[in-house]
XYZ file of N, CA and C in Angstrom:
72
model
N 0.873 -1.232 -0.053
C 0.058 -0.039 0.005
C 0.837 1.310 0.051
N 2.120 1.134 0.545
C 3.020 2.339 0.555
C 3.331 2.704 -0.939
N 3.544 1.786 -1.771
C 3.957 2.094 -3.069
C 2.944 2.927 -3.838
N 1.592 2.484 -3.882
C 0.694 3.345 -4.542
C 0.523 4.727 -4.034
N 0.565 4.812 -2.672
C 0.415 5.998 -1.985
C 1.557 6.926 -2.256
N 2.670 6.413 -2.371
C 3.856 7.202 -2.636
C 3.769 7.760 -4.143
N 3.406 6.834 -4.912
C 3.278 7.188 -6.430
C 2.134 8.250 -6.583
N 0.906 8.001 -5.805
C -0.007 9.048 -6.024
C 0.414 10.395 -5.514
N 1.233 10.477 -4.364
C 1.604 11.710 -3.731
C 2.605 12.307 -4.721
N 3.402 11.515 -5.292
C 4.471 12.123 -6.286
C 3.728 12.705 -7.466
N 2.720 12.040 -7.965
C 1.912 12.628 -9.074
C 1.215 13.852 -8.723
N 0.662 13.986 -7.575
C -0.160 15.117 -7.148
C 0.837 16.233 -6.930
N 2.111 15.883 -6.448
C 3.103 17.031 -6.230
C 3.576 17.609 -7.531
N 3.751 16.607 -8.486
C 4.222 17.149 -9.766
C 3.094 17.953 -10.473
N 1.904 17.569 -10.317
C 0.763 18.306 -11.014
C 0.561 19.608 -10.378
N 0.859 19.842 -9.076
C 0.750 21.028 -8.311
C 1.863 21.955 -8.813
N 2.977 21.482 -8.948
C 4.096 22.197 -9.484
C 3.852 22.682 -10.940
N 3.299 21.768 -11.811
C 2.918 22.196 -13.109
C 1.845 23.379 -13.118
N 0.907 23.158 -12.226
C -0.127 24.113 -12.137
C 0.382 25.545 -11.719
N 1.393 25.561 -10.883
C 1.938 26.684 -10.378
C 2.672 27.310 -11.423
N 3.408 26.647 -12.194
C 4.284 27.038 -13.318
C 3.225 27.822 -14.375
N 2.172 27.143 -14.572
C 1.192 27.681 -15.551
C 0.623 28.976 -15.159
N 0.385 29.076 -13.750
C -0.152 30.183 -13.077
C 0.802 31.376 -13.296
N 2.052 31.199 -13.142
C 2.988 32.168 -13.180
C 3.182 32.500 -14.698
């Protein structure tokens, strides 16, 4: 269960960074 959670957190983090980059 740790693997999927870490993967999801990684994807969410990356998406958040991408959104911030688009915002700027």
